[in-house]
Amino acid sequence: MNKQKKQQDEKPRVFSGVQPTGILHIGNYIGALKVWVENQDLYDNIFCIVDLHAITIPEAINPKDLKQQVREVAAMYLACGIDPKKSTIFVQSEVPSHSELAWILNCVTPISWLEKMTQYKSKSGKQKTVNAGLLNYPVLMAADILLYETDIVPVGEDQKQHVELSRDIARRFNSLFGTTLKIPKSMIRKSGARIMGLDNPLQKMSKSAAIKKNDHAIMLTDSPEIIRKKISKAVTDANGEISFRKASPGVKNLLTIHETFSGKPTLEIEEYFKGKGYGFLKKEVAEVVINEIRPIQEKYFQILNDKPYLEKVLEQGKSRALGLSNIVLRNVKNQIGLS
Ligand code: ATP
Ligand code: LTN
């Protein structure tokens, strides 16, 4: 066994993923990628690009663009600091065990559990025709997680309910067919797990909303000028209070963005902005964001243009994911009486 593999096998396992539904925004970065990178040395990490989840909203996906969007997410993982020597990166649809386990888990998951999911309720409300994939979305997510005997799932606040459901599905499978699946836990950062839209601080910042509204989100590929402009237009209020506890949602969102990018304690931030106006706050927030994402952007475009490197990383990731996931899938099939 080589040294890298032995070290990976001894650490608790992390699994997480992002949908290739467009360019990533600072919410994805703060809630997910930054957490992955900060904890990378502690765990055996598996990071997936969940293209099968992305097709649950068919009108958001153009078949001609999907492969490129997958590459863009992979390049962004690497540019943010995911190191392929420490982490496995792969594309969900290239590892068929995900769909296969999802089907089996669908057969042990009550529909009522799925109908209660808040993401399903909000996304299905926006569709003319609701496809079964949207309802079964969290079952595929459970399959992703459970296939790798995952210990920890680092995600933003919006995915907490789905990780809870994965735990319930695993417990139900284990009680029906005997203990087979490991019960995972979510990892959610205390502050910054739900970054809000700049145009509407009551709505979560999301890739899909960013496609429709220009000033909704800061994309990780935005230029410094665009970032300054978007933040200068961010919705605030008329009361002028710069405090984490008392501020309105828009101002609190800006303070949280500052806190997560600057890494400074909240008291120090409040002290710094005391008596200063929102114009100053917005300028400072833009600068901390620009400073951190500038080097990421340089790496991103370089990696995106290096197709052979990207392909090599994804090929290696696929090979490890195929091997690991087959072991759990075989056990599950065995327990359930399938050949
Ligand atoms: P879409 O609009 O296509 O559903 P999204 O922007 O909500 O996309 P996902 O691909 O669903 O992004 O999420 C990837 C990761 O980023 C998940 O861990 C999710 O919890 C996290 N995340 C998404 N939006 C935010 C946000 N606004 N704040 C913090 N974390 C977020
Ligand atoms: N549903 C998640 C993406 C996702 C995921 C996963 C996250 C799919 N499978 C497994 C963690 C673990 C989202 O962010 N929308």
Short mmCIF file of C-alpha atoms and ligand atoms in Angstrom, two decimals:
data_model
loop_
_atom_site.label_atom_id
_atom_site.label_comp_id
_atom_site.label_asym_id
_atom_site.label_seq_id
_atom_site.Cartn_x
_atom_site.Cartn_y
_atom_site.Cartn_z
CA MET A 1 0.00 0.00 0.00
CA ASN A 2 1.53 3.38 -0.91
CA LYS A 3 2.09 6.03 1.79
CA GLN A 4 -0.56 8.48 0.50
CA LYS A 5 -3.24 5.80 0.36
CA LYS A 6 -2.41 4.50 3.85
CA GLN A 7 -2.64 8.02 5.31
CA GLN A 8 -5.97 8.63 3.54
CA ASP A 9 -7.43 5.35 4.80
CA GLU A 10 -6.59 6.15 8.43
CA LYS A 11 -8.40 9.50 8.56
CA PRO A 12 -12.14 10.14 9.04
CA ARG A 13 -13.82 10.60 5.69
CA VAL A 14 -15.36 13.80 4.36
CA PHE A 15 -17.73 13.85 1.38
CA SER A 16 -19.30 16.88 -0.26
CA GLY A 17 -20.31 18.24 -3.65
CA VAL A 18 -21.47 21.20 -5.73
CA GLN A 19 -23.92 21.19 -8.64
CA PRO A 20 -22.47 22.34 -11.99
CA THR A 21 -25.33 24.80 -12.46
CA GLY A 22 -23.12 27.80 -13.25
CA ILE A 23 -20.18 29.81 -11.96
CA LEU A 24 -19.77 29.52 -8.19
CA HIS A 25 -20.51 32.53 -5.97
CA ILE A 26 -19.05 33.68 -2.65
CA GLY A 27 -21.86 31.86 -0.78
CA ASN A 28 -20.66 28.53 -2.23
CA TYR A 29 -17.11 29.52 -1.37
CA ILE A 30 -17.78 30.55 2.24
CA GLY A 31 -20.36 27.86 3.06
CA ALA A 32 -18.59 24.96 1.35
CA LEU A 33 -15.25 25.29 -0.46
CA LYS A 34 -13.46 27.41 2.15
CA VAL A 35 -14.46 24.93 4.86
CA TRP A 36 -13.27 22.00 2.73
CA VAL A 37 -9.89 23.61 2.15
CA GLU A 38 -9.40 24.68 5.77
CA ASN A 39 -9.99 21.12 7.00
CA GLN A 40 -8.33 19.30 4.13
CA ASP A 41 -5.37 17.94 6.14
CA LEU A 42 -7.55 16.46 8.86
CA TYR A 43 -9.62 14.14 6.70
CA ASP A 44 -9.71 11.76 3.78
CA ASN A 45 -11.67 14.06 1.47
CA ILE A 46 -13.91 13.17 -1.44
CA PHE A 47 -15.34 16.06 -3.45
CA CYS A 48 -17.84 15.35 -6.18
CA ILE A 49 -19.26 17.44 -9.01
CA VAL A 50 -22.90 16.41 -8.84
CA ASP A 51 -24.08 16.63 -12.44
CA LEU A 52 -26.93 14.15 -11.89
CA HIS A 53 -28.34 16.56 -9.33
CA ALA A 54 -27.97 19.47 -11.73
CA ILE A 55 -30.31 17.85 -14.29
CA THR A 56 -33.20 17.84 -11.80
CA ILE A 57 -33.94 21.36 -13.10
CA PRO A 58 -33.75 20.59 -16.85
CA GLU A 59 -34.52 24.15 -17.99
CA ALA A 60 -31.49 25.45 -16.05
CA ILE A 61 -29.16 23.13 -17.97
CA ASN A 62 -28.22 23.32 -21.62
CA PRO A 63 -26.92 19.88 -22.70
CA LYS A 64 -24.32 21.63 -24.87
CA ASP A 65 -22.88 23.45 -21.82
CA LEU A 66 -23.05 20.82 -19.09
CA LYS A 67 -19.63 19.18 -19.69
CA GLN A 68 -17.94 22.59 -19.70
CA GLN A 69 -19.77 23.58 -16.51
CA VAL A 70 -18.49 20.38 -14.89
CA ARG A 71 -14.92 21.31 -15.87
CA GLU A 72 -15.43 24.82 -14.51
CA VAL A 73 -16.48 23.50 -11.11
CA ALA A 74 -13.52 21.09 -11.07
CA ALA A 75 -11.14 23.96 -11.95
CA MET A 76 -12.69 26.09 -9.19
CA TYR A 77 -12.21 23.31 -6.60
CA LEU A 78 -8.52 23.18 -7.53
CA ALA A 79 -8.11 26.96 -7.70
CA CYS A 80 -9.62 27.38 -4.23
CA GLY A 81 -6.96 25.05 -2.86
CA ILE A 82 -8.32 21.51 -3.06
CA ASP A 83 -5.16 19.46 -3.51
CA PRO A 84 -5.58 16.26 -5.54
CA LYS A 85 -2.84 14.65 -3.44
CA LYS A 86 -5.02 15.05 -0.36
CA SER A 87 -8.49 14.92 -1.88
CA THR A 88 -10.33 12.87 -4.48
CA ILE A 89 -12.23 14.92 -7.07
CA PHE A 90 -14.62 13.20 -9.46
CA VAL A 91 -17.78 13.58 -11.55
CA GLN A 92 -20.89 11.91 -10.14
CA SER A 93 -22.29 10.60 -13.46
CA GLU A 94 -19.01 8.79 -14.18
CA VAL A 95 -19.51 6.49 -11.19
CA PRO A 96 -22.67 4.43 -11.83
CA SER A 97 -22.93 3.15 -8.23
CA HIS A 98 -24.50 6.52 -7.32
CA SER A 99 -27.57 5.97 -9.49
CA GLU A 100 -27.76 2.32 -8.52
CA LEU A 101 -27.67 2.92 -4.77
CA ALA A 102 -30.09 5.84 -5.19
CA TRP A 103 -32.62 3.46 -6.76
CA ILE A 104 -32.26 0.97 -3.92
CA LEU A 105 -32.61 3.72 -1.31
CA ASN A 106 -35.69 5.06 -3.11
CA CYS A 107 -37.26 1.71 -2.29
CA VAL A 108 -36.75 2.22 1.46
CA THR A 109 -37.62 5.95 1.63
CA PRO A 110 -41.20 7.00 2.40
CA ILE A 111 -42.45 9.64 -0.06
CA SER A 112 -43.76 11.65 2.91
CA TRP A 113 -40.16 12.23 4.05
CA LEU A 114 -39.29 13.68 0.65
CA GLU A 115 -42.39 15.87 0.40
CA LYS A 116 -41.37 17.59 3.66
CA MET A 117 -38.02 18.82 2.33
CA THR A 118 -37.94 22.63 2.20
CA GLN A 119 -35.76 22.68 -0.94
CA TYR A 120 -38.28 20.45 -2.72
CA LYS A 121 -41.17 22.68 -1.63
CA SER A 122 -39.49 25.87 -2.81
CA LYS A 123 -38.05 24.49 -6.07
CA SER A 124 -41.18 22.55 -7.07
CA GLY A 125 -43.28 25.68 -6.49
CA LYS A 126 -41.39 27.38 -9.33
CA GLN A 127 -41.92 24.55 -11.87
CA LYS A 128 -44.77 24.06 -14.35
CA THR A 129 -44.20 20.30 -14.31
CA VAL A 130 -42.49 18.78 -11.31
CA ASN A 131 -40.34 15.82 -12.31
CA ALA A 132 -39.75 12.85 -10.00
CA GLY A 133 -36.02 13.65 -9.98
CA LEU A 134 -36.66 16.82 -8.00
CA LEU A 135 -38.55 14.86 -5.33
CA ASN A 136 -35.92 12.11 -5.24
CA TYR A 137 -32.99 14.58 -5.23
CA PRO A 138 -32.17 14.00 -1.52
CA VAL A 139 -32.18 10.22 -2.01
CA LEU A 140 -29.43 10.58 -4.64
CA MET A 141 -27.60 12.85 -2.20
CA ALA A 142 -27.94 10.17 0.50
CA ALA A 143 -26.50 7.62 -1.95
CA ASP A 144 -23.54 9.95 -2.67
CA ILE A 145 -22.76 10.23 1.02
CA LEU A 146 -23.46 6.65 2.14
CA LEU A 147 -21.48 5.00 -0.68
CA TYR A 148 -18.21 6.25 0.81
CA GLU A 149 -18.81 5.38 4.49
CA THR A 150 -18.69 9.11 5.09
CA ASP A 151 -18.16 10.49 8.59
CA ILE A 152 -18.56 14.21 7.90
CA VAL A 153 -20.47 16.24 5.29
CA PRO A 154 -19.39 19.91 5.17
CA VAL A 155 -22.20 21.96 3.61
CA GLY A 156 -24.01 25.29 3.85
CA GLU A 157 -27.04 25.70 6.11
CA ASP A 158 -29.49 25.00 3.25
CA GLN A 159 -28.27 21.40 2.96
CA LYS A 160 -28.56 20.52 6.66
CA GLN A 161 -32.02 19.01 6.24
CA HIS A 162 -30.78 16.80 3.39
CA VAL A 163 -27.91 15.46 5.49
CA GLU A 164 -30.40 14.72 8.30
CA LEU A 165 -32.49 12.81 5.78
CA SER A 166 -29.43 10.79 4.70
CA ARG A 167 -29.01 9.78 8.33
CA ASP A 168 -32.68 8.74 8.55
CA ILE A 169 -32.46 6.74 5.32
CA ALA A 170 -29.30 4.96 6.51
CA ARG A 171 -30.92 4.12 9.85
CA ARG A 172 -34.02 2.81 8.13
CA PHE A 173 -31.98 0.63 5.77
CA ASN A 174 -29.94 -0.71 8.69
CA SER A 175 -33.01 -1.56 10.73
CA LEU A 176 -34.71 -3.29 7.80
CA PHE A 177 -31.73 -5.23 6.42
CA GLY A 178 -29.07 -5.27 9.14
CA THR A 179 -26.33 -2.77 9.90
CA THR A 180 -24.65 -1.91 6.61
CA LEU A 181 -24.49 1.85 6.23
CA LYS A 182 -22.44 4.31 8.28
CA ILE A 183 -24.37 7.24 9.78
CA PRO A 184 -22.82 10.57 8.67
CA LYS A 185 -22.85 13.97 10.39
CA SER A 186 -23.08 17.40 8.83
CA MET A 187 -20.41 20.07 9.39
CA ILE A 188 -21.80 23.60 9.16
CA ARG A 189 -19.80 26.70 9.98
CA LYS A 190 -21.12 28.92 12.78
CA SER A 191 -21.10 32.13 10.82
CA GLY A 192 -21.44 32.42 7.02
CA ALA A 193 -23.37 29.17 6.45
CA ARG A 194 -26.15 31.14 4.75
CA ILE A 195 -24.94 34.14 2.77
CA MET A 196 -27.88 36.16 1.51
CA GLY A 197 -28.53 37.78 -1.87
CA LEU A 198 -27.12 41.32 -2.19
CA ASP A 199 -30.30 42.48 -3.95
CA ASN A 200 -32.59 40.75 -1.44
CA PRO A 201 -31.09 39.89 1.94
CA LEU A 202 -34.09 37.70 2.78
CA GLN A 203 -33.24 35.26 -0.01
CA LYS A 204 -30.26 32.87 0.03
CA MET A 205 -27.52 33.75 -2.46
CA SER A 206 -27.81 31.08 -5.18
CA LYS A 207 -26.43 30.31 -8.64
CA SER A 208 -29.90 30.00 -10.14
CA ALA A 209 -31.03 33.42 -8.86
CA ALA A 210 -27.73 34.93 -10.08
CA ILE A 211 -28.52 33.84 -13.66
CA LYS A 212 -31.72 35.92 -13.61
CA LYS A 213 -30.52 38.92 -11.58
CA ASN A 214 -27.22 40.65 -12.21
CA ASP A 215 -26.73 42.19 -8.78
CA HIS A 216 -27.82 39.17 -6.75
CA ALA A 217 -24.45 37.48 -6.15
CA ILE A 218 -20.71 37.98 -6.32
CA MET A 219 -19.42 35.32 -8.64
CA LEU A 220 -15.92 33.97 -7.98
CA THR A 221 -14.91 35.11 -11.47
CA ASP A 222 -16.15 38.73 -11.11
CA SER A 223 -13.57 41.46 -11.75
CA PRO A 224 -12.67 43.91 -8.93
CA GLU A 225 -14.72 46.67 -10.67
CA ILE A 226 -17.81 44.45 -10.86
CA ILE A 227 -17.40 43.36 -7.23
CA ARG A 228 -17.14 46.99 -6.07
CA LYS A 229 -20.16 47.94 -8.15
CA LYS A 230 -22.34 45.03 -6.97
CA ILE A 231 -21.49 45.62 -3.31
CA SER A 232 -22.08 49.35 -3.62
CA LYS A 233 -25.63 48.56 -4.77
CA ALA A 234 -26.31 46.00 -1.99
CA VAL A 235 -29.59 46.56 -0.16
CA THR A 236 -29.10 48.10 3.30
CA ASP A 237 -31.53 50.34 5.27
CA ALA A 238 -31.96 53.84 6.62
CA ASN A 239 -31.07 53.33 10.30
CA GLY A 240 -27.28 53.38 10.02
CA GLU A 241 -26.60 50.73 12.70
CA ILE A 242 -23.43 48.69 12.10
CA SER A 243 -23.72 45.85 14.60
CA PHE A 244 -24.00 42.07 14.14
CA ARG A 245 -26.96 41.79 16.50
CA LYS A 246 -28.94 44.94 15.76
CA ALA A 247 -28.34 45.55 12.05
CA SER A 248 -30.95 44.89 9.36
CA PRO A 249 -30.53 41.68 7.28
CA GLY A 250 -28.68 43.48 4.44
CA VAL A 251 -26.12 45.13 6.73
CA LYS A 252 -25.70 41.94 8.78
CA ASN A 253 -25.01 40.06 5.55
CA LEU A 254 -22.26 42.54 4.62
CA LEU A 255 -20.75 42.25 8.10
CA THR A 256 -20.81 38.45 7.88
CA ILE A 257 -19.10 38.55 4.49
CA HIS A 258 -16.45 40.81 6.00
CA GLU A 259 -16.01 38.52 9.01
CA THR A 260 -15.60 35.34 6.94
CA PHE A 261 -13.14 36.92 4.49
CA SER A 262 -11.10 38.99 6.97
CA GLY A 263 -11.11 36.31 9.68
CA LYS A 264 -11.39 39.10 12.30
CA PRO A 265 -13.48 38.76 15.48
CA THR A 266 -16.94 40.34 15.35
CA LEU A 267 -16.18 42.82 18.19
CA GLU A 268 -13.12 44.12 16.38
CA ILE A 269 -15.15 44.55 13.19
CA GLU A 270 -17.94 46.41 15.02
CA GLU A 271 -15.39 48.68 16.70
CA TYR A 272 -13.71 49.40 13.36
CA PHE A 273 -16.96 50.40 11.66
CA LYS A 274 -18.45 52.29 14.63
CA GLY A 275 -19.72 55.71 13.59
CA LYS A 276 -18.79 55.17 9.94
CA GLY A 277 -21.38 55.04 7.18
CA TYR A 278 -22.58 52.21 4.94
CA GLY A 279 -20.55 53.62 2.03
CA PHE A 280 -17.35 52.95 3.97
CA LEU A 281 -18.54 49.50 5.07
CA LYS A 282 -19.32 48.55 1.47
CA LYS A 283 -15.90 49.72 0.23
CA GLU A 284 -14.10 47.71 2.90
CA VAL A 285 -16.19 44.59 2.28
CA ALA A 286 -15.40 44.78 -1.43
CA GLU A 287 -11.66 45.03 -0.71
CA VAL A 288 -11.48 42.00 1.61
CA VAL A 289 -13.39 39.93 -0.94
CA ILE A 290 -11.21 41.11 -3.85
CA ASN A 291 -7.99 40.41 -1.92
CA GLU A 292 -8.92 36.82 -1.21
CA ILE A 293 -10.39 35.87 -4.55
CA ARG A 294 -7.84 37.54 -6.82
CA PRO A 295 -5.25 34.71 -6.52
CA ILE A 296 -8.05 32.14 -6.85
CA GLN A 297 -9.11 33.73 -10.14
CA GLU A 298 -5.56 33.65 -11.52
CA LYS A 299 -5.25 29.94 -10.74
CA TYR A 300 -8.77 29.23 -12.01
CA PHE A 301 -8.17 30.52 -15.54
CA GLN A 302 -4.79 28.83 -15.70
CA ILE A 303 -6.22 25.44 -14.63
CA LEU A 304 -9.28 25.76 -16.87
CA ASN A 305 -6.97 26.15 -19.88
CA ASP A 306 -4.88 23.14 -18.87
CA LYS A 307 -7.24 20.45 -20.15
CA PRO A 308 -4.81 17.51 -19.82
CA TYR A 309 -4.21 18.34 -16.14
CA LEU A 310 -7.92 18.65 -15.37
CA GLU A 311 -8.63 15.38 -17.15
CA LYS A 312 -5.87 13.61 -15.25
CA VAL A 313 -7.22 14.80 -11.88
CA LEU A 314 -10.78 13.74 -12.74
CA GLU A 315 -9.63 10.39 -14.15
CA GLN A 316 -7.66 9.58 -10.98
CA GLY A 317 -10.62 10.67 -8.84
CA LYS A 318 -13.00 8.51 -10.83
CA SER A 319 -10.80 5.47 -10.45
CA ARG A 320 -10.64 5.79 -6.65
CA ALA A 321 -14.38 6.58 -6.38
CA LEU A 322 -15.27 3.53 -8.51
CA GLY A 323 -13.22 1.26 -6.26
CA LEU A 324 -14.53 2.62 -2.94
CA SER A 325 -18.18 2.88 -3.93
CA ASN A 326 -18.30 -0.66 -5.31
CA ILE A 327 -17.49 -2.12 -1.91
CA VAL A 328 -20.48 -0.47 -0.18
CA LEU A 329 -22.80 -1.11 -3.13
CA ARG A 330 -21.89 -4.81 -3.09
CA ASN A 331 -22.66 -5.02 0.66
CA VAL A 332 -25.98 -3.25 0.20
CA LYS A 333 -27.01 -5.55 -2.66
CA ASN A 334 -25.98 -8.55 -0.66
CA GLN A 335 -28.03 -7.50 2.37
CA ILE A 336 -31.10 -6.86 0.27
CA GLY A 337 -30.83 -10.17 -1.59
CA LEU A 338 -29.80 -8.80 -5.00
CA SER A 339 -27.10 -10.57 -6.95
P1 ATP B 1 -28.47 26.35 -7.28
O1 ATP B 1 -29.01 27.74 -7.28
O2 ATP B 1 -28.14 25.82 -8.64
O3 ATP B 1 -29.34 25.40 -6.45
P2 ATP B 1 -26.60 26.98 -5.18
O4 ATP B 1 -25.94 28.28 -5.37
O5 ATP B 1 -27.70 26.91 -4.16
O6 ATP B 1 -27.06 26.41 -6.56
P3 ATP B 1 -25.33 24.41 -4.62
O7 ATP B 1 -24.59 23.78 -5.73
O8 ATP B 1 -26.71 23.91 -4.35
O9 ATP B 1 -25.41 25.98 -4.81
O10 ATP B 1 -24.48 24.35 -3.28
C1 ATP B 1 -23.12 24.01 -3.17
C2 ATP B 1 -22.68 24.20 -1.73
O11 ATP B 1 -22.70 25.59 -1.40
C3 ATP B 1 -23.57 23.52 -0.69
O12 ATP B 1 -22.79 23.03 0.38
C4 ATP B 1 -24.47 24.63 -0.22
O13 ATP B 1 -25.00 24.40 1.07
C5 ATP B 1 -23.51 25.81 -0.24
N1 ATP B 1 -24.21 27.07 -0.42
C6 ATP B 1 -25.03 27.39 -1.45
N2 ATP B 1 -25.50 28.64 -1.31
C7 ATP B 1 -24.96 29.13 -0.15
C8 ATP B 1 -25.08 30.37 0.54
N3 ATP B 1 -25.83 31.34 0.06
N4 ATP B 1 -24.40 30.53 1.69
C9 ATP B 1 -23.63 29.54 2.20
N5 ATP B 1 -23.48 28.33 1.58
C10 ATP B 1 -24.14 28.12 0.42
N1 LTN B 2 -27.46 18.96 -2.71
C1 LTN B 2 -26.16 19.56 -2.55
C2 LTN B 2 -25.12 19.01 -3.48
C3 LTN B 2 -24.81 17.61 -3.12
C4 LTN B 2 -24.10 17.18 -1.97
C5 LTN B 2 -24.05 15.75 -2.06
C6 LTN B 2 -23.52 17.86 -0.89
C7 LTN B 2 -25.17 16.49 -3.83
N2 LTN B 2 -24.71 15.37 -3.20
C8 LTN B 2 -23.45 15.00 -1.05
C9 LTN B 2 -22.92 17.08 0.11
C10 LTN B 2 -22.89 15.67 0.01
C11 LTN B 2 -26.29 21.07 -2.80
O1 LTN B 2 -25.42 21.76 -2.43
N3 LTN B 2 -27.30 21.52 -3.44
#
